[in-house]
Each structure stands twice: as C-alpha cells, then as structure tokens.
PDB file of C-alpha atoms and ligand atoms in Angstrom:
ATOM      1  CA  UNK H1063      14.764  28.306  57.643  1.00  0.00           C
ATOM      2  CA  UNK H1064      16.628  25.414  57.162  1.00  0.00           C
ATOM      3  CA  UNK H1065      13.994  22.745  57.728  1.00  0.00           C
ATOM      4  CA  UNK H1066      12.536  23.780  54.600  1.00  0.00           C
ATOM      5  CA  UNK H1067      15.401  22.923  52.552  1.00  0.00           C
ATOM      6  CA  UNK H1068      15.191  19.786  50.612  1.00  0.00           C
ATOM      7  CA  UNK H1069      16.716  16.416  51.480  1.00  0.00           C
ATOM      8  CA  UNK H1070      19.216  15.251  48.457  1.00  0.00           C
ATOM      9  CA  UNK H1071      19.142  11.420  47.474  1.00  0.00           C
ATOM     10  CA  UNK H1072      21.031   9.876  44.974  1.00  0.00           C
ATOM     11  CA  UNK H1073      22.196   6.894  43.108  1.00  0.00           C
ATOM     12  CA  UNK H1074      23.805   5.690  39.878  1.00  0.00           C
ATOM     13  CA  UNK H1075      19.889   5.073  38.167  1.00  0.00           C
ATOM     14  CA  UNK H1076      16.149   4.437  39.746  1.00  0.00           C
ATOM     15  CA  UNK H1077      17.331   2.103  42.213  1.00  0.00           C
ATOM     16  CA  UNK H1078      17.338   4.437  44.988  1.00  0.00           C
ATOM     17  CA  UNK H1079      13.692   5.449  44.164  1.00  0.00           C
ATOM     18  CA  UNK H1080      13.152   2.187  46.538  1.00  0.00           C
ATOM     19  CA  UNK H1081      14.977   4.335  49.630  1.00  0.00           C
ATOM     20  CA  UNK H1082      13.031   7.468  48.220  1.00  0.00           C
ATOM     21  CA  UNK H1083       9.529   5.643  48.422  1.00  0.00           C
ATOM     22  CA  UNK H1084      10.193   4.921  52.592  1.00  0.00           C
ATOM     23  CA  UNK H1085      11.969   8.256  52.920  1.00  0.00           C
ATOM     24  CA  UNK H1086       8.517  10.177  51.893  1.00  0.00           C
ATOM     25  CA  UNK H1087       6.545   7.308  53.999  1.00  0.00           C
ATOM     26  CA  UNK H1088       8.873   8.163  56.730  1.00  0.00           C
ATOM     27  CA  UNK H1089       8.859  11.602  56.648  1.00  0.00           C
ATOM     28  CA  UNK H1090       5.752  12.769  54.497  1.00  0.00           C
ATOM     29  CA  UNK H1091       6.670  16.936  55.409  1.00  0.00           C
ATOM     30  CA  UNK H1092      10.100  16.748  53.753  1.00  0.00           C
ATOM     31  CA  UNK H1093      10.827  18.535  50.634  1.00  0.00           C
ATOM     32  CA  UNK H1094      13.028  16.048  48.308  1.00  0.00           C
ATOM     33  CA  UNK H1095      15.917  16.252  45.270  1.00  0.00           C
ATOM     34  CA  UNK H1096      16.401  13.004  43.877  1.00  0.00           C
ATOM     35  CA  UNK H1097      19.271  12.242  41.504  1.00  0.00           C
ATOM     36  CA  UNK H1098      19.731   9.377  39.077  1.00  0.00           C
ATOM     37  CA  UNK H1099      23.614   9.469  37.781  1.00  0.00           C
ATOM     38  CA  UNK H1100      22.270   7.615  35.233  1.00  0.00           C
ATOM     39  CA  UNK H1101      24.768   8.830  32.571  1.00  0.00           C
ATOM     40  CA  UNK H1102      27.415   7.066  34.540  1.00  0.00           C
ATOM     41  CA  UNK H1103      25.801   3.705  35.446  1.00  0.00           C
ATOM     42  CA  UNK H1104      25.738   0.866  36.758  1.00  0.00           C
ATOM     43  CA  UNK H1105      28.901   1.886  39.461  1.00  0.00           C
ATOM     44  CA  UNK H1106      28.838  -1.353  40.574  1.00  0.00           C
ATOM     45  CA  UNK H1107      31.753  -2.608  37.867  1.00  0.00           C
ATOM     46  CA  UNK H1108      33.649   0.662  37.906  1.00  0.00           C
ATOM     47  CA  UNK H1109      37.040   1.317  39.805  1.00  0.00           C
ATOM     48  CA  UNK H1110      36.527   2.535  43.332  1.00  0.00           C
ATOM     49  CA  UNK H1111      38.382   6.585  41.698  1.00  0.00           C
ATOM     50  CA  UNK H1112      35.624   6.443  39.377  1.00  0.00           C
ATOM     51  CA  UNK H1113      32.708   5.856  42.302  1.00  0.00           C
ATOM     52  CA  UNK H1114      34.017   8.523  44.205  1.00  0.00           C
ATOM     53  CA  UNK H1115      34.624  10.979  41.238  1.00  0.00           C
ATOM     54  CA  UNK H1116      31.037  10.237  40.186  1.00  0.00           C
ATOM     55  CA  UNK H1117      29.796  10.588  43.905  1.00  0.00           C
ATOM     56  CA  UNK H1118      31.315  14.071  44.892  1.00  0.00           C
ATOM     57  CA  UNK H1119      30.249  15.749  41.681  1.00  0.00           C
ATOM     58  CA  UNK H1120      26.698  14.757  42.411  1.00  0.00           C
ATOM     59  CA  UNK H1121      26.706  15.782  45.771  1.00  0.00           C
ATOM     60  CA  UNK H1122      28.584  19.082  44.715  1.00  0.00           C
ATOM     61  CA  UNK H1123      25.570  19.477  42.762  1.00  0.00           C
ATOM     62  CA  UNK H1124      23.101  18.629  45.664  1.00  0.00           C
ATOM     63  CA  UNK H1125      24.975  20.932  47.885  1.00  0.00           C
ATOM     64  CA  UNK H1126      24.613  24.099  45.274  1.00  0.00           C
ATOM     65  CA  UNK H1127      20.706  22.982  45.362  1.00  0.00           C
ATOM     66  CA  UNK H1128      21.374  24.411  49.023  1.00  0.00           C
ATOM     67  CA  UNK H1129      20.938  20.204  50.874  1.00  0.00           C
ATOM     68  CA  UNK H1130      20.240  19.818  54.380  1.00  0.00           C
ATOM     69  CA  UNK H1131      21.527  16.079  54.197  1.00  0.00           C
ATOM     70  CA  UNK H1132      22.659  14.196  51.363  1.00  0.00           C
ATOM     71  CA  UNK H1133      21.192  10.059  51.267  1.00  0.00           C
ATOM     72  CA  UNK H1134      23.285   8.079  49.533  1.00  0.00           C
ATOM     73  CA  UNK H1135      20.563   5.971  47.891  1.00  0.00           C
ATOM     74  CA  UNK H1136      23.162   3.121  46.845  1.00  0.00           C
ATOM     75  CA  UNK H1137      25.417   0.450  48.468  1.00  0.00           C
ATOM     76  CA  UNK H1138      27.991   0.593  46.181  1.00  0.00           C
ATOM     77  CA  UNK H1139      28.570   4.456  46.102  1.00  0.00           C
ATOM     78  CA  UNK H1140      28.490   4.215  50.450  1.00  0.00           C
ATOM     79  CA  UNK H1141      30.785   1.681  50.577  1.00  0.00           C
ATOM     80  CA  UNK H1142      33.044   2.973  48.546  1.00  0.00           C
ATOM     81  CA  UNK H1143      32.773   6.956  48.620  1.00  0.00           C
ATOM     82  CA  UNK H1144      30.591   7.674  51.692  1.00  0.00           C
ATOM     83  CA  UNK H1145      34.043   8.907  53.784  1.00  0.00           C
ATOM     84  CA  UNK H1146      35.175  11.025  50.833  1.00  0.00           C
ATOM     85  CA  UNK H1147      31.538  12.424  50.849  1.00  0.00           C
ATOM     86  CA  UNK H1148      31.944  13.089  54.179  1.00  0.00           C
ATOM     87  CA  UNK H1149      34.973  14.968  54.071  1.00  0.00           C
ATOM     88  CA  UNK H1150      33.552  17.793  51.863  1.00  0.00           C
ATOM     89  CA  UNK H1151      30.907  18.815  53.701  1.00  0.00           C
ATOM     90  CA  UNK H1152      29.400  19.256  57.554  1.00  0.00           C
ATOM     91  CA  UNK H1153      25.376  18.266  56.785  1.00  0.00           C
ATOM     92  CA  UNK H1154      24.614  14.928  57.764  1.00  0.00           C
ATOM     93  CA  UNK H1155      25.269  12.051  54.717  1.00  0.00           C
ATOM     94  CA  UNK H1156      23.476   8.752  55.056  1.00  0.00           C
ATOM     95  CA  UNK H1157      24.311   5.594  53.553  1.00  0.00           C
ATOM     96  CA  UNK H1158      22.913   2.364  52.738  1.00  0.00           C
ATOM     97  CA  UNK H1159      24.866   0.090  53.604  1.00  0.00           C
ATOM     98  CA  UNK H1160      23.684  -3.965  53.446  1.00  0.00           C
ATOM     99  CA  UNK H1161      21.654  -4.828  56.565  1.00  0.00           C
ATOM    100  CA  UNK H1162      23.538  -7.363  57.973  1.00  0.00           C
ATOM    101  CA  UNK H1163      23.242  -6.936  61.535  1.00  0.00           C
ATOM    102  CA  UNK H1164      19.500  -7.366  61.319  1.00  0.00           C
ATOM    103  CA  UNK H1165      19.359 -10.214  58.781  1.00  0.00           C
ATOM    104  CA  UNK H1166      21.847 -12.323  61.111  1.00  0.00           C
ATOM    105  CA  UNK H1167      19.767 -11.249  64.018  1.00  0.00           C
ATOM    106  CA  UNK H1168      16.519 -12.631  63.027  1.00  0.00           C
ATOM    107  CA  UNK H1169      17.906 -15.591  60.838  1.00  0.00           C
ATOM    108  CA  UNK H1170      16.699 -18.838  62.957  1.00  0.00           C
ATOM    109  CA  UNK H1171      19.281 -21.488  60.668  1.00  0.00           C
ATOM    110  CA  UNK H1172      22.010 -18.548  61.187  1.00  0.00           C
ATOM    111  CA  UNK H1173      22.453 -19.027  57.263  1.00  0.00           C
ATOM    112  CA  UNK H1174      22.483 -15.368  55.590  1.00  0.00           C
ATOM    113  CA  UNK H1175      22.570 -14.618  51.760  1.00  0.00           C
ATOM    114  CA  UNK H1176      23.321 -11.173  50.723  1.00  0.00           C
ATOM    115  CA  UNK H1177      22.810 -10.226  46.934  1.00  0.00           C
ATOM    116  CA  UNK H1178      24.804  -6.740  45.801  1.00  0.00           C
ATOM    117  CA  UNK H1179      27.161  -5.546  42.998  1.00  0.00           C
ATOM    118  CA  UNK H1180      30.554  -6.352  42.674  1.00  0.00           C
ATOM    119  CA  UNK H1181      31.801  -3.268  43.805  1.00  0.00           C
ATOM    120  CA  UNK H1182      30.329  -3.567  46.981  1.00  0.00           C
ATOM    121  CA  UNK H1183      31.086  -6.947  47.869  1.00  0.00           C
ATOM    122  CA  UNK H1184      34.569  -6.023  47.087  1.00  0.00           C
ATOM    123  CA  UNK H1185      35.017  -3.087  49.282  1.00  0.00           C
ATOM    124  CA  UNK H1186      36.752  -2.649  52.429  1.00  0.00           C
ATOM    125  CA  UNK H1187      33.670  -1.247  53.895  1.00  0.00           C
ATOM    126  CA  UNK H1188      31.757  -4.563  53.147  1.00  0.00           C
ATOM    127  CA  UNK H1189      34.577  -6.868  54.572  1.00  0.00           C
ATOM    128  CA  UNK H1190      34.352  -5.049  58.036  1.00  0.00           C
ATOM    129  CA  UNK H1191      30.877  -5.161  57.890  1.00  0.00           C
ATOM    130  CA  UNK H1192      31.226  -8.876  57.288  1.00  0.00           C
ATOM    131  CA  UNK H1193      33.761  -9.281  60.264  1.00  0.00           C
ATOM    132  CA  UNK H1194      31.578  -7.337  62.418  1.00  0.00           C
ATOM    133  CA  UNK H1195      28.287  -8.957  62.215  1.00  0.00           C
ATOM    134  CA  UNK H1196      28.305 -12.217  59.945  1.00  0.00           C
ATOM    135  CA  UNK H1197      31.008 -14.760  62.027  1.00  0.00           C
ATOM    136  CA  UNK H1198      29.754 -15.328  64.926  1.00  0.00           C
ATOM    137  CA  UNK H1199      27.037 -13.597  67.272  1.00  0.00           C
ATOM    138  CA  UNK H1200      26.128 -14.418  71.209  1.00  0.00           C
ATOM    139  CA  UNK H1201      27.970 -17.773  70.493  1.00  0.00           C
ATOM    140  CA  UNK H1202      25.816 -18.720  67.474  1.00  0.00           C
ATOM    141  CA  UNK H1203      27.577 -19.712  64.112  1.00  0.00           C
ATOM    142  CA  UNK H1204      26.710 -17.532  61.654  1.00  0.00           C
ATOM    143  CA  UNK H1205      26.890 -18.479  57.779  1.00  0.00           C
ATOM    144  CA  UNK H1206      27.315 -15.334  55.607  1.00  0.00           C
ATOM    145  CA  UNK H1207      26.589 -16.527  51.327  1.00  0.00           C
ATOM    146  CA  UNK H1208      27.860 -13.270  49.596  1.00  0.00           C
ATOM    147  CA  UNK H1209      26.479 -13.693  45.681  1.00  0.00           C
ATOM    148  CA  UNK H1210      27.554 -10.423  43.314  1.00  0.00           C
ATOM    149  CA  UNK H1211      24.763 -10.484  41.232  1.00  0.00           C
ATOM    150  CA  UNK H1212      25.767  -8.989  37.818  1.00  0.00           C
ATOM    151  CA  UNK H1213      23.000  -8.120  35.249  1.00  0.00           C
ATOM    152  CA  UNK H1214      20.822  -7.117  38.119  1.00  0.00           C
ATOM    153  CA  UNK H1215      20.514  -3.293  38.220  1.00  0.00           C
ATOM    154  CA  UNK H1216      21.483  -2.884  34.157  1.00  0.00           C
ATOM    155  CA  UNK H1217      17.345  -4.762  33.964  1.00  0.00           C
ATOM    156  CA  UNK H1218      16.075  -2.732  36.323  1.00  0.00           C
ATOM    157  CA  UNK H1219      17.257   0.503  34.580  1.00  0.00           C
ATOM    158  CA  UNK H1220      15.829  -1.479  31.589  1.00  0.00           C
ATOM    159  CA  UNK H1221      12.625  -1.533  33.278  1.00  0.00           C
ATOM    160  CA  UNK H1222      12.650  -5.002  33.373  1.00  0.00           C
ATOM    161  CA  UNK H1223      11.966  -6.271  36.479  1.00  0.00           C
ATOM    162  CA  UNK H1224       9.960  -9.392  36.081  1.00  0.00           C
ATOM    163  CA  UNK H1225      10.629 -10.819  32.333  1.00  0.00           C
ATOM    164  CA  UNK H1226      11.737 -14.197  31.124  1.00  0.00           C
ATOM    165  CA  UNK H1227      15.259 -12.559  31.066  1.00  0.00           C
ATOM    166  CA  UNK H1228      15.715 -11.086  34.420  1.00  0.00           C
ATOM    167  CA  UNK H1229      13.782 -14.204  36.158  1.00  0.00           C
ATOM    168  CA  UNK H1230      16.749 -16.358  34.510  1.00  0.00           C
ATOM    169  CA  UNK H1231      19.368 -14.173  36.030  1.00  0.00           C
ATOM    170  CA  UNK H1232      17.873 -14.326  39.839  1.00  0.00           C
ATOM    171  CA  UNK H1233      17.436 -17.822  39.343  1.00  0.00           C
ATOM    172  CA  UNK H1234      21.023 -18.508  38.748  1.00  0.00           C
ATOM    173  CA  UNK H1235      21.857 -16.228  41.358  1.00  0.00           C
ATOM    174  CA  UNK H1236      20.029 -17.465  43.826  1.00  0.00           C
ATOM    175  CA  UNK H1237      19.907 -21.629  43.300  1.00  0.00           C
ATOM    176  CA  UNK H1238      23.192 -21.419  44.793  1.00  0.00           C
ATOM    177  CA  UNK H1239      22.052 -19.610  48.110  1.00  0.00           C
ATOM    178  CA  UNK H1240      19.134 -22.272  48.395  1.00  0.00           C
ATOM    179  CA  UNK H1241      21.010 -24.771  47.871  1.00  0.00           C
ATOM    180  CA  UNK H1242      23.269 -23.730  50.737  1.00  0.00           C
ATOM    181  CA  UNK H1243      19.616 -23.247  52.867  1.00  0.00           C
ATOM    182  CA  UNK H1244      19.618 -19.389  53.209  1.00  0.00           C
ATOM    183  CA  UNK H1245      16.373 -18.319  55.682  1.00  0.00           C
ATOM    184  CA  UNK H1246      17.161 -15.156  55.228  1.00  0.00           C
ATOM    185  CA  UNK H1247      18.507 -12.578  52.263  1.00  0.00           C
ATOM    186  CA  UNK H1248      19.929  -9.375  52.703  1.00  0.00           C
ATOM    187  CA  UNK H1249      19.068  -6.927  49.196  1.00  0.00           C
ATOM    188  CA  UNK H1250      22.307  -5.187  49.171  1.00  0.00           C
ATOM    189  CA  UNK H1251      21.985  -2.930  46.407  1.00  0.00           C
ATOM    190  CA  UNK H1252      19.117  -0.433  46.604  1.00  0.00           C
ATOM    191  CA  UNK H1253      17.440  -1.842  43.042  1.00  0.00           C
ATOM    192  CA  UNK H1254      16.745  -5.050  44.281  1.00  0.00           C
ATOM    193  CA  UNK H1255      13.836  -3.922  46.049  1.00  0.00           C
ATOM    194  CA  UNK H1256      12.190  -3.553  42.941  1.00  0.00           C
ATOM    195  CA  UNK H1257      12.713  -7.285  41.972  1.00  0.00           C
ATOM    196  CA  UNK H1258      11.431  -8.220  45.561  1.00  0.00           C
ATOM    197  CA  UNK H1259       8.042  -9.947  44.025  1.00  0.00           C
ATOM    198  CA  UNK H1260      10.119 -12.039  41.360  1.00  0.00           C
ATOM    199  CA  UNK H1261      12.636 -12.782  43.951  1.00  0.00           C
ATOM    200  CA  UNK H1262      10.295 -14.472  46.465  1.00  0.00           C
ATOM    201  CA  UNK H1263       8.731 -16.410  43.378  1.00  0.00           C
ATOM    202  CA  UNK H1264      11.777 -18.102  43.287  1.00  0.00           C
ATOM    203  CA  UNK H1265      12.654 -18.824  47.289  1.00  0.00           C
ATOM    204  CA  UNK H1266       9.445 -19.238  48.624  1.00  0.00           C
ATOM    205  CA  UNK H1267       7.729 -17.563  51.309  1.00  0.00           C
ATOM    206  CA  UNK H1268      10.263 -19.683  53.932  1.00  0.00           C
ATOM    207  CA  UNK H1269      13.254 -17.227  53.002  1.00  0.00           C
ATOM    208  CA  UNK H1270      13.008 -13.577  54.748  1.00  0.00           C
ATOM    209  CA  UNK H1271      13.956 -10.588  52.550  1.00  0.00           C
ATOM    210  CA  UNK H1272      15.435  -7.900  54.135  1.00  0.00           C
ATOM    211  CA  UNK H1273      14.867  -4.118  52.177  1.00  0.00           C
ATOM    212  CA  UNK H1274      16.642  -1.209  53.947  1.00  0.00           C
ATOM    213  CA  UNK H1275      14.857   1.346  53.194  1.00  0.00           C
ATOM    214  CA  UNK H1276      12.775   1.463  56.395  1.00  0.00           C
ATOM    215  CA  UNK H1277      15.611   2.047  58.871  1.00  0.00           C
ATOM    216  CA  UNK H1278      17.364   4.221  56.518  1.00  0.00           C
ATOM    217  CA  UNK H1279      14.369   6.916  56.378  1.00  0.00           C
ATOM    218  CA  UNK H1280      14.937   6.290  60.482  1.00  0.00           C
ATOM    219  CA  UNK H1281      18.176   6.796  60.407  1.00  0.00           C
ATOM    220  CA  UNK H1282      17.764   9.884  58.485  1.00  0.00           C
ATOM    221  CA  UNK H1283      14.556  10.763  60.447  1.00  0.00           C
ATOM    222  CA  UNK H1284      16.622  10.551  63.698  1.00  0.00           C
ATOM    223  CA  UNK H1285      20.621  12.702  62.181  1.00  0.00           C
ATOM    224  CA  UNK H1286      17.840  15.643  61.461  1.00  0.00           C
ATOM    225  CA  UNK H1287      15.973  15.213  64.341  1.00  0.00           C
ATOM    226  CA  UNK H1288      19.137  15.889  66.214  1.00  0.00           C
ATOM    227  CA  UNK H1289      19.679  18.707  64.328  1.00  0.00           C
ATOM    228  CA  UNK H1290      16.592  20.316  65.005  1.00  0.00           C
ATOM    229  CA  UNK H1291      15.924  20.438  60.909  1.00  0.00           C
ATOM    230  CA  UNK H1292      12.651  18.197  60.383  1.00  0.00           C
ATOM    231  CA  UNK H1293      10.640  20.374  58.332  1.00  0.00           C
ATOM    232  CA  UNK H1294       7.355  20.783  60.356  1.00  0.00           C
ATOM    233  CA  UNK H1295       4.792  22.185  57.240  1.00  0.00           C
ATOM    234  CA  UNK H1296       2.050  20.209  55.819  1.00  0.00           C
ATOM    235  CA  UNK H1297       1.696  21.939  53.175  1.00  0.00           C
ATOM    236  CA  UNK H1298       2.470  19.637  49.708  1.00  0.00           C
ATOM    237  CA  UNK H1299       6.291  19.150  49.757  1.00  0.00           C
ATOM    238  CA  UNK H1300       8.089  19.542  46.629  1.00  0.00           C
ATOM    239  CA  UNK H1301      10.234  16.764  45.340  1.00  0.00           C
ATOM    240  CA  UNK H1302      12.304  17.163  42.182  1.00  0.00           C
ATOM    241  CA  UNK H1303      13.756  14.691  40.188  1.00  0.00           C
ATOM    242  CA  UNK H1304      17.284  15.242  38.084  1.00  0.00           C
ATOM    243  CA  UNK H1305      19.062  13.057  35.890  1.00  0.00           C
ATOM    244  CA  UNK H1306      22.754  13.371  34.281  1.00  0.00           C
ATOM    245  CA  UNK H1307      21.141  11.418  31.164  1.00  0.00           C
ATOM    246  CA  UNK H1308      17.201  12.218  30.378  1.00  0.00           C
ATOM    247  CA  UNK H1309      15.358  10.793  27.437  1.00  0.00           C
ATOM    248  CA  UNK H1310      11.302   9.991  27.218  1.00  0.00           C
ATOM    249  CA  UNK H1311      11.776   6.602  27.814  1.00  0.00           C
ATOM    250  CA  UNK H1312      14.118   6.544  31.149  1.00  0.00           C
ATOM    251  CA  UNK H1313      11.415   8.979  32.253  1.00  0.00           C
ATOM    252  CA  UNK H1314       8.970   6.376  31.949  1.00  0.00           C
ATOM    253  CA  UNK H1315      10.736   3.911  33.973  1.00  0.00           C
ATOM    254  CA  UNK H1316      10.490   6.350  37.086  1.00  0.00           C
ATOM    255  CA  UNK H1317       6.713   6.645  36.603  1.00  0.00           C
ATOM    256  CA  UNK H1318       6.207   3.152  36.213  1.00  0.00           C
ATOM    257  CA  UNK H1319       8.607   2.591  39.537  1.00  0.00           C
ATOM    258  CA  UNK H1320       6.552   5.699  41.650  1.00  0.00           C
ATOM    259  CA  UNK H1321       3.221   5.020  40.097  1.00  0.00           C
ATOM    260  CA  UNK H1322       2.920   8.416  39.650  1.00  0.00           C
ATOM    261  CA  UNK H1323       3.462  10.937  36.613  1.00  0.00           C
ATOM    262  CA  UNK H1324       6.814  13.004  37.532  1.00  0.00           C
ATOM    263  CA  UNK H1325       8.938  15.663  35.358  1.00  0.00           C
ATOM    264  CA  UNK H1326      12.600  14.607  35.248  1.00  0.00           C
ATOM    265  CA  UNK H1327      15.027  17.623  34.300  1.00  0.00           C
ATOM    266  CA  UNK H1328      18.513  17.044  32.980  1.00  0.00           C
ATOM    267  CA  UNK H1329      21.866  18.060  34.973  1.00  0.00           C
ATOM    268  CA  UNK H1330      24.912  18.209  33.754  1.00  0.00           C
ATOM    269  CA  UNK H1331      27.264  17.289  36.695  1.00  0.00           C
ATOM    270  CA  UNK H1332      29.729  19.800  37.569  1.00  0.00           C
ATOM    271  CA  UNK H1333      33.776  18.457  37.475  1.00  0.00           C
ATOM    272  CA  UNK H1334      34.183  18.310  41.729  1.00  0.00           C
ATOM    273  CA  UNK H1335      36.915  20.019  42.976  1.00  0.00           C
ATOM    274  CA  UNK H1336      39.584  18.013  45.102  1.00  0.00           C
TER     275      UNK H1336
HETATM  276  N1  DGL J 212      21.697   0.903  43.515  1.00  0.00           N
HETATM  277  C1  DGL J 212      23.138   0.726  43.527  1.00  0.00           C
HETATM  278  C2  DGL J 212      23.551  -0.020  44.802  1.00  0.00           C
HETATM  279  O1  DGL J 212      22.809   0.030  45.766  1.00  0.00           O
HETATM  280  C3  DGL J 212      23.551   0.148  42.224  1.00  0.00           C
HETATM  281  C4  DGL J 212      24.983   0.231  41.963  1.00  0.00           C
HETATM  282  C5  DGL J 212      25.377   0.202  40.509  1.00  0.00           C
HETATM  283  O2  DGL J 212      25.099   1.194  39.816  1.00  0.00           O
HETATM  284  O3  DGL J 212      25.995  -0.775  40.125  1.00  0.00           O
HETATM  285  O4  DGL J 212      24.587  -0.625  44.893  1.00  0.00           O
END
C-alpha cells in the first residue's frame, strides 16, 4: 500500500527538523525519514554543482528507502536543485521556498525583510520570486530588504541558538532591517525557526515573523491528497532519523531541537547517477 510508505525530508543539518515538527502536526498518521546531510554542511556557501550533487544523492537514498514524496526541508537546496530533483523521479518533491507572497501580503508599511543564506539569495529561483511578489502588488509599493545572514545555521548546528555569540550575529543582521522599518520578516532558511525566540528579542513584538513550515505540511498535505496516498492508520507512525555524519553529540542537538529522545543512524550517501 503506498500510503504506508514514509514521507522523506531532508536538509544539509537539523534545520529542517523545524518543517519536520509542522509536517507531524500536520499530518500526525504519516510515517517519516528525515535526513540531515550534515557531513556536507552548511550548502548555503557552496557552488550551486555542489548543492545539486549533494541533493540527488540524498534523495537517491530516500528513493531506495522506497519515498512516497521527498520534502526538501531547506531553501537553499530548493532553490537551487529542486528542478534537478524533479527530473529524476515522478513522486511529488516539495520545497521551501521563502514566503514572500504572504509576508508582502500581510505587511501594513509594505516594508519586507527576508533573512536566508547566500546561496539562496543568489539564485535564480530567488530573483523570480523577488520579481514576482516583492515590487509592487494591487498598486502598493512594496520594499523587499534581502540580508544573507552568514554564521546563522553553522550556530544552530552548534546548538547554539540563544548565546552571547549567536545574539551578536542576529543583531548585526538585523539593525540594518530595523533601521530600514521592516513590519514584517520572512525566515528564509529552514534553521531560523529555531532562533525565532532570540530573534523577536531583538525586533520587538511590532515586527511579524513569518515560519513556513505550516503551509509547507499543507502543501504536502494537499500533492498526496491528490494522489490518493495519505496514510489513513492511527496506529504510532514510525519516523527515522539518518545522518551522513553521526557522533553523540550532533545526536544531542536533535533531542534538544524535538524534545524528545530519538536514535540517529549513519548513511553513507550513495555517488547519484547522472
Ligand atoms: N536549512 C537550510 C536552508 O533552508 C540551510 C542551508 C545551508 O546549509 O546553508 O537554506
């Protein structure tokens, strides 16, 4: 039965544990494979081959775990690879992609900061997404403040997500979307969620943070749905965790980011096949 095969969801490290936590709100029935490419991280500074090299040999290895879909738990790896992705296989593949649309639609000033890597604020994918929804909308000006925020997922891989160290970093990366009066802030990368408490330390309550997660795990909810593939059973689903580089303490950071006591089993990525 193909409903009762797992969902796949990956990214470069535990940032995509924050799309994993609304998937299983979303959709409490589905049986889950998460993978941390943790051996290869962060993406965000690497050369758009060596995002999609990484991304096709983890979903080569989601697909041999016998997938239904494949969520790509991380901007920078959708932006970048999700078309490659796509070309290799028929189940569904969702990205993350940063939520734009929505921030600009609910911004009241029409002044929109988006935090992400590098790599995503770079790619092709981003500047059409830019085009698309941050110029202008039903003849409002719209102000889109792009800030690449480097530093930001290598602390939360460290575990770090509200130290002296990592509060200095969003401070300097954010003074200069206050100072431009940003009501709203789009989390582009999928391990900013994490840093959402420390974040709204610094702006305030006044500034709106916008996490994806939610309409992803709808998104995802809905490309199933379609397929007639939502696993029905209440039963306890299994979810598995994988990571191309395992030691004790990057085990630790997952339970402290689930709040819950997980086993995390080593992979070695298989070499994709072009
Ligand atoms: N969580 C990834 C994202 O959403 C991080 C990318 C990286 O590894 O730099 O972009």
């Amino acid at each position: 039965m193909i409903e009762n095969q797992p969902i796949g969801i990956f990214d470069s490290g535990v940032g995509g544990l924050s799309i994993l936590e609304s998937i299983r709100q979303t959709l409490p029935n589905e049986q889950l494979i998460y993978v941390a490419d943790a051996a290869n991280a962060p993406y965000g500074k690497q050369s758009d081959a060596q995002i999609v090299d990484h991304s096709l040999r983890v979903c080569r290895f989601l697909i041999a775990q016998n997938v239904k879909a494949i969520v790509v738990a991380c901007n920078t790896a959708t932006t970048i690879a999700i078309s490659a992705i796509r070309a290799t296989t028929n189940i569904p593949v969702i990205g993350v992609e940063p939520a734009i649309k929505p921030a600009v639609e609910q911004s009241k000033t029409g002044v929109v900061g988006v935090l992400a890597t590098a790599g995503t604020l770079q790619s092709t994918q981003f500047e059409k997404l830019s085009n698309l929804y941050g110029k202008n909308i039903e003849g409002r000006e719209i102000e889109l403040i792009t800030q690449p925020c480097n530093g930001l997922v290598e602390r939360v891989e460290a575990g770090d997500i509200d130290g002296p160290i990592v509060t200095q970093l969003l401070e300097q990366h954010l003074q200069p979307l206050l100072k431009r009066n940003v009501d709203t802030l789009v989390l582009g990368c999928t391990h900013y969620p994490f840093l959402i408490e420390t974040i709204s330390q610094i702006t305030g309550s006044a500034v709106a943070i916008i996490h994806p997660g939610e309409a992803v795990a709808r998104q995802l909810e809905k490309r199933i749905g379609q397929e007639s593939q939502l696993r029905v059973k209440t039963d306890q689903p299994s979810i598995q965790f994988f990571s191309s580089e395992v030691t004790e303490r990057y085990r630790f950071r997952f339970e402290a980011l689930l709040k819950q006591s997980i086993t995390l089993q080593s992979i070695n990525l298989p070499l994709h096949q072009s």
